[in-house]
Amino acid sequence: MKTIIHLDSIEKSFHGSIVVPSFSLSIEEGEFLTLLGPSGCGKTTLLRMIAGFEEPTSGEIFLDGKPLTHVPPYQRDMNMVFQQYALFPHMTVEQNILFGLKMKKVSAAEQKKRLEEVLQYVQLTELRKRTPKQLSGGQQQRVAIARAIINNPRVLLLDEPLGALDYQLRKSLQLELKNLQKNLGITFIYVTHDQEEAMAMSDRIAVMNKGLIEQIASPAEIYNHPQTLFVATFIGENNIFRENGTNTAVRPEKIKLYQPQTEPEKHRKQGTITDAVFLGNLRKVYIRLDGQDMTVMAHQYAGDGLDWKVGDRVALGWAQTDEVILTC
């Protein structure tokens, strides 16, 4: 794969305080890369540096091997979609989408051609004459994306574009966005604090903490093989066993529950069930370990057999291959 964006020893400070410590990162052409992390971890600052709205304190950003330091945002071959879509309220859908092309004085024939293509891509052809106030939140989001992609940018930057939408609409638009990105072949760099969103959409996830990327890998690799304690606890649910200075992570779905007197060869720990939360196809069972100040979570799926209750004594077991030793 070809590298389209390369960040070389990028660092950002505000008033002498380092917000993004120095690091390097390469982004491949056509990939969906998500910057994931809690609020204040530096992911939006990083996105704004790539867009040109913030200047790195040191280091260089390259697009197709060409440095961007002195290139203003409007001359970078990329567009940005914000959480607040910033649509012009007095303009129709098609007028909003065409605004950038008109500013660039693209010919009327080319504008019409690109408009029809983009309206079809985002399924807004029948809504082209409506104004933003006549659209739902999801439709407004599609207009903002259409306006960004009609210029045929090499890279699309998205700063929590689904954050203002309700849960069900976010879920459906995640799939729409992912399919749109694949069909267009545009490189997407996406910022979110929602781990499920990142897992559902990304080719790779860069998990950020305090300005640093702690791990960058595919969603499956991030989930199954977290490298650090932060990644293990931020992505999904995990049980962290601390023994002899080592942190070992075991996912709740990997933990099996047994009657204390049966299959002793599979037992690792024993304890008492303190809570069981019903979630439809599974229950989250919480076990207080004997002799330890620790509660373990296990998943019990429908049809597993034993119906554990609060107060029951249980034994816990898991395969050694399901353990992940964390580096820090």
Coordinates of C-alpha atoms in Angstrom, one line a residue:
M1 CA 0.0 0.0 0.0
K2 CA 1.1 3.6 -0.8
T3 CA 1.6 6.0 2.1
I4 CA -0.5 9.1 1.4
I5 CA 0.1 11.0 4.7
H6 CA 3.2 10.8 6.8
L7 CA 3.6 12.6 10.2
D8 CA 7.3 13.0 11.0
S9 CA 8.2 13.7 14.6
I10 CA 5.1 15.8 15.1
E11 CA 4.7 17.7 18.4
K12 CA 2.2 20.3 19.6
S13 CA 2.5 22.6 22.6
F14 CA 0.1 25.3 23.9
H15 CA 1.6 28.0 26.1
G16 CA 4.6 25.8 26.9
S17 CA 2.5 22.8 27.8
I18 CA 3.0 19.7 25.5
V19 CA -0.4 18.5 24.2
V20 CA 0.8 16.1 21.6
P21 CA 4.3 14.6 22.4
S22 CA 6.6 13.9 19.5
F23 CA 5.6 10.9 17.4
S24 CA 5.5 9.7 13.8
L25 CA 2.7 8.0 11.9
S26 CA 2.1 6.8 8.3
I27 CA -1.4 6.6 6.8
E28 CA -2.1 4.5 3.8
E29 CA -4.0 5.6 0.7
G30 CA -7.6 4.5 0.7
E31 CA -7.7 3.3 4.3
F32 CA -10.2 4.2 7.0
L33 CA -8.1 5.2 10.0
T34 CA -9.7 6.2 13.3
L35 CA -8.1 8.3 16.0
L36 CA -9.8 6.9 19.2
G37 CA -9.4 8.2 22.7
P38 CA -11.1 10.0 25.6
S39 CA -11.8 13.7 25.6
G40 CA -8.7 15.8 25.9
C41 CA -6.3 13.1 24.6
G42 CA -5.2 15.2 21.6
K43 CA -7.0 13.5 18.7
T44 CA -8.8 16.6 17.5
T45 CA -5.7 18.7 17.8
L46 CA -3.9 16.1 15.6
L47 CA -6.7 16.2 13.0
R48 CA -6.6 20.0 12.9
M49 CA -2.8 19.9 12.4
I50 CA -3.3 17.6 9.4
A51 CA -6.0 19.9 8.1
G52 CA -3.8 23.0 8.5
F53 CA -6.0 24.7 11.1
E54 CA -3.2 24.2 13.7
E55 CA 0.5 24.4 13.1
P56 CA 2.8 21.7 14.7
T57 CA 5.3 23.1 17.2
S58 CA 7.9 20.9 15.6
G59 CA 8.0 18.1 13.0
E60 CA 6.6 17.9 9.5
I61 CA 3.4 16.6 7.8
F62 CA 3.7 15.2 4.3
L63 CA 1.0 14.6 1.7
D64 CA 2.2 12.4 -1.1
G65 CA 5.7 13.0 0.0
K66 CA 5.3 16.8 -0.2
P67 CA 5.6 18.9 3.0
L68 CA 2.5 20.8 4.1
T69 CA 3.9 23.2 6.7
H70 CA 3.5 26.3 4.6
V71 CA 0.5 25.1 2.6
P72 CA -2.8 26.8 3.8
P73 CA -5.8 24.6 4.6
Y74 CA -7.7 25.6 1.4
Q75 CA -4.8 24.5 -0.8
R76 CA -4.4 21.1 0.8
D77 CA -6.0 18.3 -1.2
M78 CA -8.3 17.4 1.7
N79 CA -11.6 18.4 3.2
M80 CA -13.0 18.3 6.8
V81 CA -16.4 17.4 8.2
F82 CA -17.2 18.8 11.6
Q83 CA -19.7 17.6 14.3
Q84 CA -21.7 20.8 13.7
Y85 CA -22.3 20.5 10.0
A86 CA -22.1 24.3 9.3
L87 CA -24.6 24.2 6.5
F88 CA -25.9 27.5 5.1
P89 CA -29.5 27.7 6.4
H90 CA -30.8 29.8 3.4
M91 CA -29.4 27.5 0.8
T92 CA -31.0 24.3 -0.6
V93 CA -29.2 20.9 -0.4
E94 CA -27.8 21.2 -3.9
Q95 CA -26.7 24.8 -3.3
N96 CA -24.9 23.8 -0.1
I97 CA -23.1 21.0 -1.9
L98 CA -22.1 23.1 -4.9
F99 CA -20.7 26.0 -2.8
G100 CA -17.1 24.9 -3.0
L101 CA -17.2 24.3 -6.7
K102 CA -18.7 27.7 -7.3
M103 CA -15.9 29.3 -5.3
K104 CA -13.3 27.5 -7.4
K105 CA -15.2 28.7 -10.6
V106 CA -15.6 25.1 -11.9
S107 CA -17.6 25.1 -15.1
A108 CA -21.4 24.8 -14.9
A109 CA -21.3 21.5 -16.9
E110 CA -18.8 20.0 -14.5
Q111 CA -20.7 21.2 -11.5
K112 CA -23.9 19.5 -12.8
K113 CA -22.1 16.3 -13.5
R114 CA -20.4 16.0 -10.1
L115 CA -23.6 17.1 -8.3
E116 CA -25.6 14.3 -9.8
E117 CA -22.9 11.7 -8.9
V118 CA -22.6 12.9 -5.3
L119 CA -26.4 13.2 -4.7
Q120 CA -26.7 9.6 -5.8
Y121 CA -23.8 8.4 -3.6
V122 CA -25.4 9.9 -0.5
Q123 CA -29.0 9.2 -1.5
L124 CA -30.2 12.8 -1.4
T125 CA -31.4 13.1 -5.0
E126 CA -35.1 13.5 -4.0
L127 CA -34.2 16.0 -1.2
R128 CA -32.1 18.4 -3.4
K129 CA -34.5 21.3 -3.2
R130 CA -34.9 21.2 0.6
T131 CA -33.2 23.6 3.0
P132 CA -31.3 22.3 6.1
K133 CA -34.2 22.9 8.5
Q134 CA -36.4 20.6 6.4
L135 CA -33.9 17.7 6.9
S136 CA -33.3 15.2 9.7
G137 CA -30.0 15.1 11.5
G138 CA -28.8 12.2 9.5
Q139 CA -29.7 13.9 6.2
Q140 CA -27.9 17.0 7.2
Q141 CA -24.8 14.9 8.0
R142 CA -25.0 13.4 4.5
V143 CA -25.2 16.9 2.9
A144 CA -22.0 17.9 4.9
I145 CA -20.2 14.8 3.6
A146 CA -21.4 15.4 0.0
R147 CA -20.2 19.0 0.2
A148 CA -16.8 17.7 1.3
I149 CA -16.4 14.9 -1.3
I150 CA -17.7 16.8 -4.4
N151 CA -14.2 18.4 -4.7
N152 CA -12.7 14.9 -5.1
P153 CA -10.2 15.4 -2.1
R154 CA -7.4 12.9 -1.6
V155 CA -8.2 12.8 2.1
L156 CA -11.4 13.4 4.1
L157 CA -11.0 14.4 7.8
L158 CA -14.0 13.8 10.0
D159 CA -14.2 15.2 13.6
E160 CA -16.9 13.2 15.5
P161 CA -19.5 13.7 12.6
L162 CA -22.0 11.4 14.2
G163 CA -21.7 12.7 17.8
A164 CA -24.8 14.8 17.8
L165 CA -27.1 12.0 16.5
D166 CA -29.2 9.6 18.5
Y167 CA -28.0 6.0 19.0
Q168 CA -30.0 4.2 16.4
L169 CA -29.3 6.8 13.7
R170 CA -25.5 6.6 14.5
K171 CA -25.6 2.9 14.1
S172 CA -27.1 3.0 10.6
L173 CA -24.9 5.9 9.4
Q174 CA -21.8 4.1 10.5
L175 CA -22.5 1.4 7.9
E176 CA -23.4 4.1 5.3
L177 CA -20.1 6.0 5.9
K178 CA -18.0 2.8 5.8
N179 CA -19.6 1.7 2.5
L180 CA -19.3 5.3 1.1
Q181 CA -15.6 5.3 1.9
K182 CA -15.0 2.0 0.2
N183 CA -17.0 3.0 -2.9
L184 CA -15.1 6.3 -3.2
G185 CA -11.7 5.0 -2.4
I186 CA -10.9 8.2 -0.4
T187 CA -8.7 8.1 2.6
F188 CA -10.8 8.8 5.7
I189 CA -9.2 10.0 9.0
Y190 CA -11.9 9.8 11.6
V191 CA -12.0 11.1 15.2
T192 CA -14.2 9.6 17.8
H193 CA -14.3 8.7 21.5
D194 CA -16.8 5.9 20.8
Q195 CA -15.0 2.6 20.8
E196 CA -17.9 0.7 19.2
E197 CA -18.0 3.2 16.4
A198 CA -14.2 2.8 15.9
M199 CA -14.4 -1.0 15.9
A200 CA -17.3 -1.1 13.4
M201 CA -15.9 1.3 10.8
S202 CA -12.1 1.2 10.8
D203 CA -9.4 -0.6 8.9
R204 CA -7.0 0.6 11.6
I205 CA -7.5 2.2 15.0
A206 CA -4.9 4.5 16.6
V207 CA -5.7 4.5 20.3
M208 CA -4.6 7.8 21.9
N209 CA -3.9 8.6 25.5
K210 CA -2.4 11.9 26.8
G211 CA -1.4 12.9 23.3
L212 CA 0.4 9.7 22.5
I213 CA -0.7 6.8 20.3
E214 CA -0.5 3.8 22.6
Q215 CA -1.3 1.2 19.9
I216 CA -2.2 1.3 16.2
A217 CA -3.6 -1.9 14.6
S218 CA -6.7 -3.5 13.1
P219 CA -9.9 -3.6 15.3
A220 CA -9.4 -7.3 15.8
E221 CA -5.8 -6.9 16.9
I222 CA -6.6 -4.1 19.2
Y223 CA -9.4 -6.1 20.9
N224 CA -7.7 -9.5 21.1
H225 CA -4.1 -8.3 21.7
P226 CA -4.1 -5.0 23.6
Q227 CA -0.5 -4.0 24.4
T228 CA -1.0 -1.7 27.3
L229 CA -3.2 -1.4 30.4
F230 CA -4.9 1.7 28.9
V231 CA -5.8 0.0 25.7
A232 CA -7.0 -3.2 27.4
T233 CA -9.4 -1.2 29.6
F234 CA -10.5 1.4 27.1
I235 CA -11.5 -1.0 24.4
G236 CA -14.3 -3.2 25.5
E237 CA -14.6 -4.8 28.9
N238 CA -11.7 -6.6 30.5
N239 CA -10.6 -8.3 33.7
I240 CA -7.1 -7.3 34.8
F241 CA -5.3 -9.7 37.1
R242 CA -2.3 -8.2 38.9
E243 CA 0.2 -10.7 40.2
N244 CA 3.9 -10.5 40.8
G245 CA 4.1 -7.1 39.1
T246 CA 2.5 -8.4 36.0
N247 CA -0.9 -7.2 34.5
T248 CA -2.8 -10.0 32.7
A249 CA -6.0 -9.3 30.8
V250 CA -8.8 -11.8 30.2
R251 CA -12.0 -10.8 28.4
P252 CA -15.3 -11.6 30.2
E253 CA -16.4 -13.9 27.3
K254 CA -13.4 -16.0 27.8
I255 CA -14.1 -16.8 31.5
K256 CA -16.1 -19.9 32.2
L257 CA -18.0 -20.6 35.4
Y258 CA -18.2 -24.0 37.2
Q259 CA -19.7 -25.5 40.3
P260 CA -16.9 -25.2 42.9
Q261 CA -16.7 -29.1 43.3
T262 CA -16.6 -30.0 39.6
E263 CA -13.8 -30.0 37.1
P264 CA -11.1 -28.8 39.6
E265 CA -8.4 -29.0 36.9
K266 CA -10.1 -26.0 35.1
H267 CA -10.4 -23.8 38.2
R268 CA -8.2 -20.7 38.5
K269 CA -10.2 -18.7 41.1
Q270 CA -13.2 -19.1 43.4
G271 CA -15.7 -16.5 44.6
T272 CA -19.3 -15.4 45.2
I273 CA -21.7 -13.9 42.7
T274 CA -22.6 -10.4 43.7
D275 CA -24.7 -9.3 40.7
A276 CA -26.1 -10.6 37.4
V277 CA -27.3 -8.1 34.8
F278 CA -29.7 -9.4 32.1
L279 CA -29.0 -8.0 28.6
G280 CA -31.1 -10.2 26.3
N281 CA -28.8 -12.8 24.7
L282 CA -26.3 -12.6 27.6
R283 CA -26.0 -11.9 31.3
K284 CA -23.1 -10.1 32.8
V285 CA -22.2 -12.1 36.0
Y286 CA -20.0 -10.3 38.6
I287 CA -18.0 -12.5 41.0
R288 CA -16.2 -11.3 44.1
L289 CA -13.0 -13.3 44.4
D290 CA -12.1 -15.1 47.7
G291 CA -9.4 -13.4 49.6
Q292 CA -8.9 -10.6 47.0
D293 CA -10.2 -7.1 46.7
M294 CA -11.3 -7.8 43.1
T295 CA -14.6 -8.4 41.2
V296 CA -14.4 -10.4 38.0
M297 CA -17.0 -10.1 35.2
A298 CA -18.0 -13.1 33.1
H299 CA -20.5 -13.4 30.2
Q300 CA -23.1 -16.1 30.4
Y301 CA -24.9 -16.6 27.1
A302 CA -28.4 -17.9 26.5
G303 CA -28.4 -21.7 26.4
D304 CA -25.3 -22.0 28.5
G305 CA -27.2 -24.2 31.0
L306 CA -26.6 -23.2 34.6
D307 CA -28.7 -20.2 35.8
W308 CA -26.4 -18.5 38.2
K309 CA -27.9 -16.4 41.0
V310 CA -26.6 -13.7 43.3
G311 CA -25.0 -15.4 46.3
D312 CA -24.0 -18.6 44.5
R313 CA -20.5 -19.9 45.0
V314 CA -18.6 -20.4 41.7
A315 CA -15.3 -21.4 40.4
L316 CA -13.7 -19.5 37.5
G317 CA -11.5 -20.9 34.7
W318 CA -10.1 -19.8 31.3
A319 CA -7.6 -21.1 28.7
Q320 CA -4.0 -19.8 29.0
T321 CA -4.2 -18.9 25.3
D322 CA -6.9 -16.3 26.3
E323 CA -4.6 -14.5 28.6
V324 CA -2.9 -11.2 27.3
I325 CA 0.2 -10.1 29.2
L326 CA 0.3 -6.3 29.1
T327 CA 3.5 -4.5 28.7
C328 CA 2.7 -1.5 30.9

